[in-house]
Amino acid sequence: MSRLFPALLLLCASMAAETHTVYPVKHSRVFTAQANPIARVRSGDTIVTRTWDSGGKDEKGVWHIQHPYTYPEHGNPLTGPFYVEDAEYGDMLEVHVDKLRLNRADGYSSFRVSQGVFSPGADLHDPNYGMDAVRKGTSTLLPWEIDAAAGTVTPKLRPQDSSGWKIELPARPMLGCIGVAPAYDEVRTSGPSGNYGGNMDYNDIVEGATVYLPVFAPGAHLFVGDAHARQGDGEGWGNGVETSTDVQMTVKLHKGKRLGNPRLVTPTHLVSVGSQPEFGSSMDFALRSSMTDMLNWLTNDCGLTGPEAHVLLGGVVEHKIITYYGSVATMIPKQYLPPRCHVFPVQGDAR
């Protein structure tokens, strides 16, 4: 019977888990613990919700924000906060992206990659696509067609922009914004990112990924938003193919498990995110932050020795530029790690 007891506890916990379906009519544009929760959930619960795009357009094509790029309406509209019962400072929140699905047939992006990532004198085209092409009063947005059934996204280039080569890309929906309330009761806009997550714009936060965030405030106050149908590394446009999505995610609370950086576990990699504001930060800081966190992950959490960790960090490590002049990911492929390290937190004795 003693062996059955833990299994019975797990069974009872799973039976107690609830699904919360929440479709809010108002959205936040800040990460804060001061916002009223749109739902209260417990560890193990599942959340079903939707996100607007970064300009405030919903799944029906309705614009809810008149001037999304001008104060005081600027900032990505966030769905949330979701208050996680019993969460408190020093805990860790696990968010598994169960489903992330495109729910409309159009999106948009900027019409040119930021000139800051090119050498001076590089041949750059006029960033103006056409006034009112996507939304009234804006000329620098490129419309995209989204075919959710086929899983493709296609830019609607003008005849003068085309060489005759059709560009049709595979859709890869991602959450640009996912985060909790920051430390010290601060209020952060949904533009930058930090150790609380935020507007990380990390294109590996897709369906099937698990995100880990440090908890700074009672209830954690989880927010999501700013979904992209597709985005390349670095977020060179300053955005992705902006669109709305249907989201399902399951949250778990890990008491007393402190994190310094956001972490990510994908089907293939362990990832530490050196998360900091884009276009205003040195990527050296992000690199050192994510490398240090990965070293701690491999030794303190995974149970490898220091020499083993350094062999992997020198021999198989991968890096991804998440945002230019901003965040960097340090990645270790699971295939070079013992099975106990493929999940986080490590189950049972790490050694």
CSV table of C-alpha atoms in Angstrom, one decimal:
chain,number,residue,atom,x,y,z
A,1,MET,CA,0.0,0.0,0.0
A,2,SER,CA,2.9,2.4,0.7
A,3,ARG,CA,3.9,2.2,-3.0
A,4,LEU,CA,0.4,3.0,-4.1
A,5,PHE,CA,0.1,6.1,-1.8
A,6,PRO,CA,2.1,8.5,-4.0
A,7,ALA,CA,0.2,7.3,-7.1
A,8,LEU,CA,-3.1,7.9,-5.4
A,9,LEU,CA,-1.9,11.4,-4.5
A,10,LEU,CA,-1.1,12.1,-8.1
A,11,LEU,CA,-4.4,10.7,-9.2
A,12,CYS,CA,-6.3,12.9,-6.7
A,13,ALA,CA,-4.3,16.0,-7.8
A,14,SER,CA,-5.1,15.4,-11.5
A,15,MET,CA,-8.8,14.9,-10.7
A,16,ALA,CA,-8.8,18.2,-8.8
A,17,ALA,CA,-7.3,20.1,-11.7
A,18,GLU,CA,-9.7,22.5,-13.5
A,19,THR,CA,-9.9,24.1,-16.9
A,20,HIS,CA,-10.6,27.8,-17.0
A,21,THR,CA,-12.0,29.2,-20.3
A,22,VAL,CA,-11.5,33.0,-20.2
A,23,TYR,CA,-12.1,35.4,-23.1
A,24,PRO,CA,-11.5,38.9,-21.8
A,25,VAL,CA,-12.9,42.0,-23.4
A,26,LYS,CA,-10.2,44.2,-22.0
A,27,HIS,CA,-6.5,43.8,-22.0
A,28,SER,CA,-3.5,45.1,-20.0
A,29,ARG,CA,-0.5,46.8,-21.6
A,30,VAL,CA,1.7,46.4,-18.6
A,31,PHE,CA,3.2,43.6,-16.5
A,32,THR,CA,2.1,44.3,-13.0
A,33,ALA,CA,0.8,42.8,-9.8
A,34,GLN,CA,-1.6,45.8,-9.4
A,35,ALA,CA,-4.0,44.7,-12.2
A,36,ASN,CA,-7.1,42.8,-11.2
A,37,PRO,CA,-6.9,39.1,-12.1
A,38,ILE,CA,-9.2,37.9,-14.9
A,39,ALA,CA,-9.1,34.4,-13.4
A,40,ARG,CA,-7.7,32.6,-10.3
A,41,VAL,CA,-6.1,29.3,-11.0
A,42,ARG,CA,-4.3,26.6,-9.0
A,43,SER,CA,-1.2,24.5,-9.8
A,44,GLY,CA,-2.1,21.9,-12.4
A,45,ASP,CA,-5.0,23.9,-13.9
A,46,THR,CA,-5.4,24.5,-17.6
A,47,ILE,CA,-6.2,27.9,-19.1
A,48,VAL,CA,-8.0,28.4,-22.4
A,49,THR,CA,-8.0,31.9,-23.8
A,50,ARG,CA,-7.2,34.1,-26.8
A,51,THR,CA,-4.8,36.9,-27.6
A,52,TRP,CA,-5.2,40.0,-29.7
A,53,ASP,CA,-2.4,41.0,-32.0
A,54,SER,CA,0.1,43.8,-31.1
A,55,GLY,CA,-2.1,46.4,-32.6
A,56,GLY,CA,-5.2,45.4,-30.8
A,57,LYS,CA,-6.9,43.4,-33.6
A,58,ASP,CA,-8.9,40.4,-32.5
A,59,GLU,CA,-9.8,37.1,-34.2
A,60,LYS,CA,-12.8,38.7,-35.9
A,61,GLY,CA,-10.8,41.4,-37.4
A,62,VAL,CA,-11.9,44.1,-35.0
A,63,TRP,CA,-9.4,46.8,-34.0
A,64,HIS,CA,-9.8,47.6,-30.3
A,65,ILE,CA,-7.0,50.1,-30.0
A,66,GLN,CA,-7.1,53.3,-32.1
A,67,HIS,CA,-3.5,54.4,-31.7
A,68,PRO,CA,-1.4,51.4,-30.7
A,69,TYR,CA,1.9,53.0,-31.3
A,70,THR,CA,1.2,56.3,-29.5
A,71,TYR,CA,1.0,57.0,-25.8
A,72,PRO,CA,-1.1,56.2,-23.8
A,73,GLU,CA,-2.4,53.3,-26.0
A,74,HIS,CA,1.1,52.0,-27.0
A,75,GLY,CA,2.3,48.5,-25.9
A,76,ASN,CA,1.3,45.0,-26.7
A,77,PRO,CA,-2.2,44.1,-25.4
A,78,LEU,CA,-1.8,41.4,-22.8
A,79,THR,CA,-4.3,38.7,-21.8
A,80,GLY,CA,-4.2,38.5,-18.0
A,81,PRO,CA,-3.3,38.5,-15.3
A,82,PHE,CA,-4.0,35.0,-14.2
A,83,TYR,CA,-3.6,34.7,-10.4
A,84,VAL,CA,-1.9,31.5,-9.4
A,85,GLU,CA,-3.1,30.5,-5.9
A,86,ASP,CA,-0.3,30.0,-3.3
A,87,ALA,CA,2.4,31.5,-5.5
A,88,GLU,CA,4.8,33.7,-3.7
A,89,TYR,CA,8.2,35.2,-3.9
A,90,GLY,CA,10.9,32.6,-4.3
A,91,ASP,CA,8.7,30.1,-6.2
A,92,MET,CA,8.9,29.1,-9.8
A,93,LEU,CA,6.0,29.0,-12.3
A,94,GLU,CA,5.9,26.4,-15.0
A,95,VAL,CA,3.8,27.2,-18.1
A,96,HIS,CA,3.3,24.5,-20.7
A,97,VAL,CA,2.0,25.7,-24.0
A,98,ASP,CA,-0.5,22.9,-24.8
A,99,LYS,CA,-2.0,24.6,-27.9
A,100,LEU,CA,-1.2,27.7,-29.9
A,101,ARG,CA,-3.4,28.0,-32.9
A,102,LEU,CA,-3.9,30.7,-35.6
A,103,ASN,CA,-7.5,31.9,-35.7
A,104,ARG,CA,-7.7,34.4,-38.6
A,105,ALA,CA,-6.6,34.7,-42.2
A,106,ASP,CA,-4.5,37.8,-42.0
A,107,GLY,CA,-1.5,39.3,-40.3
A,108,TYR,CA,1.0,42.1,-40.9
A,109,SER,CA,4.6,43.0,-40.2
A,110,SER,CA,7.0,45.9,-40.8
A,111,PHE,CA,8.1,46.4,-44.4
A,112,ARG,CA,11.8,46.5,-43.7
A,113,VAL,CA,14.3,45.1,-41.3
A,114,SER,CA,15.8,47.7,-38.9
A,115,GLN,CA,18.7,49.5,-40.5
A,116,GLY,CA,20.6,49.1,-37.2
A,117,VAL,CA,21.5,45.5,-38.1
A,118,PHE,CA,23.2,46.5,-41.4
A,119,SER,CA,26.5,48.2,-42.2
A,120,PRO,CA,26.3,51.9,-43.0
A,121,GLY,CA,25.5,52.4,-46.7
A,122,ALA,CA,23.7,49.1,-47.1
A,123,ASP,CA,21.1,49.2,-49.9
A,124,LEU,CA,17.8,49.6,-48.1
A,125,HIS,CA,14.4,50.1,-49.7
A,126,ASP,CA,11.8,52.6,-48.8
A,127,PRO,CA,10.0,51.3,-45.6
A,128,ASN,CA,6.7,52.7,-46.8
A,129,TYR,CA,4.4,50.0,-48.2
A,130,GLY,CA,1.4,52.2,-48.6
A,131,MET,CA,-0.8,54.4,-46.5
A,132,ASP,CA,-3.8,52.7,-44.9
A,133,ALA,CA,-2.8,49.3,-46.4
A,134,VAL,CA,-3.1,47.6,-43.0
A,135,ARG,CA,-4.6,50.2,-40.7
A,136,LYS,CA,-5.7,53.8,-41.1
A,137,GLY,CA,-2.9,56.4,-40.8
A,138,THR,CA,0.0,53.9,-41.1
A,139,SER,CA,2.1,53.3,-44.1
A,140,THR,CA,5.0,51.0,-43.0
A,141,LEU,CA,3.1,47.8,-42.5
A,142,LEU,CA,3.2,44.8,-44.9
A,143,PRO,CA,0.0,42.7,-45.1
A,144,TRP,CA,0.3,38.9,-45.0
A,145,GLU,CA,-2.1,36.1,-45.9
A,146,ILE,CA,-2.4,33.3,-43.3
A,147,ASP,CA,-3.7,29.9,-44.3
A,148,ALA,CA,-4.1,28.0,-41.0
A,149,ALA,CA,-5.3,24.8,-42.7
A,150,ALA,CA,-2.3,24.7,-45.0
A,151,GLY,CA,0.0,26.0,-42.3
A,152,THR,CA,1.5,28.8,-44.5
A,153,VAL,CA,2.0,32.6,-44.3
A,154,THR,CA,2.5,34.6,-47.5
A,155,PRO,CA,3.5,38.3,-47.8
A,156,LYS,CA,1.3,40.4,-50.1
A,157,LEU,CA,4.1,42.1,-52.0
A,158,ARG,CA,3.3,44.7,-54.6
A,159,PRO,CA,4.2,43.9,-58.2
A,160,GLN,CA,7.1,46.4,-58.1
A,161,ASP,CA,8.5,44.4,-55.1
A,162,SER,CA,8.5,41.0,-56.7
A,163,SER,CA,11.2,39.3,-58.9
A,164,GLY,CA,8.7,36.7,-59.8
A,165,TRP,CA,9.8,34.3,-57.0
A,166,LYS,CA,6.8,33.4,-54.8
A,167,ILE,CA,7.6,33.6,-51.1
A,168,GLU,CA,5.4,31.2,-49.0
A,169,LEU,CA,6.7,30.4,-45.6
A,170,PRO,CA,5.6,27.7,-43.1
A,171,ALA,CA,3.5,29.1,-40.2
A,172,ARG,CA,5.1,28.7,-36.8
A,173,PRO,CA,2.9,30.4,-34.2
A,174,MET,CA,4.7,31.8,-31.1
A,175,LEU,CA,4.0,33.9,-28.1
A,176,GLY,CA,5.9,37.1,-28.2
A,177,CYS,CA,4.8,38.0,-24.6
A,178,ILE,CA,4.8,35.7,-21.7
A,179,GLY,CA,5.7,36.8,-18.2
A,180,VAL,CA,4.8,37.5,-14.6
A,181,ALA,CA,4.6,40.6,-12.4
A,182,PRO,CA,8.2,42.1,-12.0
A,183,ALA,CA,10.0,42.4,-8.7
A,184,TYR,CA,9.6,45.3,-6.2
A,185,ASP,CA,6.0,45.9,-7.2
A,186,GLU,CA,7.3,47.6,-10.4
A,187,VAL,CA,5.0,48.2,-13.4
A,188,ARG,CA,6.7,47.3,-16.7
A,189,THR,CA,5.3,48.1,-20.1
A,190,SER,CA,4.7,45.3,-22.5
A,191,GLY,CA,7.5,46.5,-24.8
A,192,PRO,CA,10.7,45.3,-23.1
A,193,SER,CA,11.7,42.0,-21.4
A,194,GLY,CA,13.6,41.0,-18.3
A,195,ASN,CA,14.1,38.3,-15.7
A,196,TYR,CA,10.3,38.2,-15.3
A,197,GLY,CA,9.8,37.2,-18.9
A,198,GLY,CA,7.8,40.0,-20.6
A,199,ASN,CA,8.1,40.8,-24.3
A,200,MET,CA,10.8,38.3,-25.0
A,201,ASP,CA,9.8,37.8,-28.6
A,202,TYR,CA,11.5,34.4,-28.5
A,203,ASN,CA,10.4,32.3,-31.5
A,204,ASP,CA,10.8,29.0,-29.8
A,205,ILE,CA,7.9,29.7,-27.4
A,206,VAL,CA,5.6,27.6,-29.6
A,207,GLU,CA,3.1,24.8,-29.0
A,208,GLY,CA,4.7,22.1,-27.0
A,209,ALA,CA,7.3,24.3,-25.3
A,210,THR,CA,7.5,24.7,-21.5
A,211,VAL,CA,8.4,28.1,-20.0
A,212,TYR,CA,9.7,28.5,-16.5
A,213,LEU,CA,9.5,31.9,-14.8
A,214,PRO,CA,10.6,33.2,-11.4
A,215,VAL,CA,7.7,34.4,-9.1
A,216,PHE,CA,8.2,37.8,-7.6
A,217,ALA,CA,4.7,38.7,-6.3
A,218,PRO,CA,1.9,36.8,-4.5
A,219,GLY,CA,-0.2,35.1,-7.2
A,220,ALA,CA,2.6,35.5,-9.8
A,221,HIS,CA,0.2,37.4,-12.1
A,222,LEU,CA,0.8,35.6,-15.4
A,223,PHE,CA,0.2,37.5,-18.7
A,224,VAL,CA,0.4,36.3,-22.4
A,225,GLY,CA,0.1,38.1,-25.7
A,226,ASP,CA,1.7,39.4,-28.9
A,227,ALA,CA,1.5,36.2,-30.9
A,228,HIS,CA,3.3,36.0,-34.2
A,229,ALA,CA,2.3,33.6,-37.0
A,230,ARG,CA,6.0,33.5,-37.9
A,231,GLN,CA,9.2,35.3,-36.9
A,232,GLY,CA,12.9,34.9,-37.7
A,233,ASP,CA,15.7,35.0,-35.2
A,234,GLY,CA,16.5,38.4,-33.9
A,235,GLU,CA,13.0,39.9,-34.6
A,236,GLY,CA,14.6,42.1,-37.3
A,237,TRP,CA,11.4,43.8,-38.3
A,238,GLY,CA,10.8,44.9,-34.7
A,239,ASN,CA,7.8,42.6,-34.9
A,240,GLY,CA,6.8,39.3,-36.4
A,241,VAL,CA,3.8,38.4,-38.6
A,242,GLU,CA,1.4,39.9,-36.1
A,243,THR,CA,-1.9,38.1,-35.6
A,244,SER,CA,-4.3,36.8,-33.0
A,245,THR,CA,-4.3,33.2,-31.6
A,246,ASP,CA,-6.2,30.7,-29.5
A,247,VAL,CA,-4.1,29.6,-26.5
A,248,GLN,CA,-4.3,26.7,-24.2
A,249,MET,CA,-1.7,26.4,-21.4
A,250,THR,CA,-1.3,24.4,-18.2
A,251,VAL,CA,0.4,26.0,-15.2
A,252,LYS,CA,2.3,24.3,-12.3
A,253,LEU,CA,3.7,25.9,-9.3
A,254,HIS,CA,7.1,24.8,-7.8
A,255,LYS,CA,7.4,26.0,-4.3
A,256,GLY,CA,10.8,27.3,-3.2
A,257,LYS,CA,12.5,26.7,-6.6
A,258,ARG,CA,14.2,30.0,-7.3
A,259,LEU,CA,15.2,31.0,-10.8
A,260,GLY,CA,17.5,33.9,-12.0
A,261,ASN,CA,16.6,33.7,-15.7
A,262,PRO,CA,13.6,32.5,-17.6
A,263,ARG,CA,14.1,28.9,-18.8
A,264,LEU,CA,12.6,26.9,-21.6
A,265,VAL,CA,12.4,23.2,-22.3
A,266,THR,CA,11.6,22.1,-25.8
A,267,PRO,CA,11.4,18.6,-27.3
A,268,THR,CA,15.0,18.9,-28.3
A,269,HIS,CA,16.8,21.4,-26.0
A,270,LEU,CA,17.3,22.9,-22.6
A,271,VAL,CA,17.3,26.7,-23.0
A,272,SER,CA,18.4,29.5,-20.6
A,273,VAL,CA,17.2,33.0,-21.7
A,274,GLY,CA,19.3,36.0,-21.1
A,275,SER,CA,16.2,38.3,-21.2
A,276,GLN,CA,16.7,42.0,-21.5
A,277,PRO,CA,15.2,44.9,-23.5
A,278,GLU,CA,15.9,44.8,-27.2
A,279,PHE,CA,17.6,47.6,-29.2
A,280,GLY,CA,18.8,49.1,-26.0
A,281,SER,CA,21.1,46.6,-24.3
A,282,SER,CA,24.5,44.9,-24.9
A,283,MET,CA,24.1,41.3,-26.0
A,284,ASP,CA,27.3,40.6,-24.0
A,285,PHE,CA,25.3,40.9,-20.8
A,286,ALA,CA,22.6,38.6,-22.1
A,287,LEU,CA,25.2,36.0,-23.2
A,288,ARG,CA,27.0,36.0,-19.8
A,289,SER,CA,23.7,35.8,-18.0
A,290,SER,CA,22.4,32.8,-20.0
A,291,MET,CA,25.8,31.0,-20.0
A,292,THR,CA,26.0,31.4,-16.2
A,293,ASP,CA,22.5,30.2,-15.7
A,294,MET,CA,23.1,27.2,-18.0
A,295,LEU,CA,26.2,26.3,-16.0
A,296,ASN,CA,24.2,26.4,-12.8
A,297,TRP,CA,21.4,24.4,-14.5
A,298,LEU,CA,23.8,21.6,-15.6
A,299,THR,CA,25.6,21.4,-12.2
A,300,ASN,CA,23.1,22.3,-9.5
A,301,ASP,CA,19.9,21.0,-11.2
A,302,CYS,CA,21.0,18.3,-13.6
A,303,GLY,CA,23.7,16.8,-11.3
A,304,LEU,CA,26.7,17.0,-13.7
A,305,THR,CA,30.2,17.8,-12.5
A,306,GLY,CA,31.8,21.1,-13.3
A,307,PRO,CA,34.2,19.6,-15.8
A,308,GLU,CA,31.3,17.7,-17.5
A,309,ALA,CA,29.3,21.0,-17.7
A,310,HIS,CA,32.2,22.9,-19.2
A,311,VAL,CA,32.8,20.1,-21.8
A,312,LEU,CA,29.2,20.5,-23.0
A,313,LEU,CA,29.3,24.3,-22.8
A,314,GLY,CA,32.4,24.3,-25.0
A,315,GLY,CA,31.5,21.3,-27.2
A,316,VAL,CA,27.9,21.3,-28.1
A,317,VAL,CA,26.4,24.6,-26.9
A,318,GLU,CA,24.2,26.5,-29.3
A,319,HIS,CA,23.2,30.1,-29.1
A,320,LYS,CA,20.3,32.0,-30.6
A,321,ILE,CA,19.9,35.7,-31.0
A,322,ILE,CA,16.4,36.2,-29.7
A,323,THR,CA,16.3,40.0,-30.3
A,324,TYR,CA,19.0,42.1,-31.9
A,325,TYR,CA,20.8,44.3,-29.3
A,326,GLY,CA,18.8,42.4,-26.6
A,327,SER,CA,18.2,38.9,-25.5
A,328,VAL,CA,20.3,35.7,-26.2
A,329,ALA,CA,19.5,32.1,-25.6
A,330,THR,CA,22.0,29.5,-24.5
A,331,MET,CA,20.9,26.0,-25.6
A,332,ILE,CA,22.1,22.5,-24.8
A,333,PRO,CA,20.7,19.6,-27.0
A,334,LYS,CA,19.1,16.9,-24.9
A,335,GLN,CA,20.8,14.2,-26.9
A,336,TYR,CA,24.0,14.9,-25.1
A,337,LEU,CA,22.4,14.8,-21.6
A,338,PRO,CA,21.4,11.9,-19.4
A,339,PRO,CA,17.6,11.3,-19.5
A,340,ARG,CA,17.2,12.6,-16.0
A,341,CYS,CA,18.1,16.1,-17.4
A,342,HIS,CA,15.5,16.1,-20.2
A,343,VAL,CA,12.8,17.5,-17.9
A,344,PHE,CA,12.9,20.3,-15.4
A,345,PRO,CA,12.8,20.3,-12.5
A,346,VAL,CA,14.8,17.0,-12.4
A,347,GLN,CA,12.7,14.2,-11.0
A,348,GLY,CA,14.1,12.3,-8.1
A,349,ASP,CA,17.8,12.1,-7.3
A,350,ALA,CA,19.7,14.3,-9.8
A,351,ARG,CA,22.7,11.9,-9.6
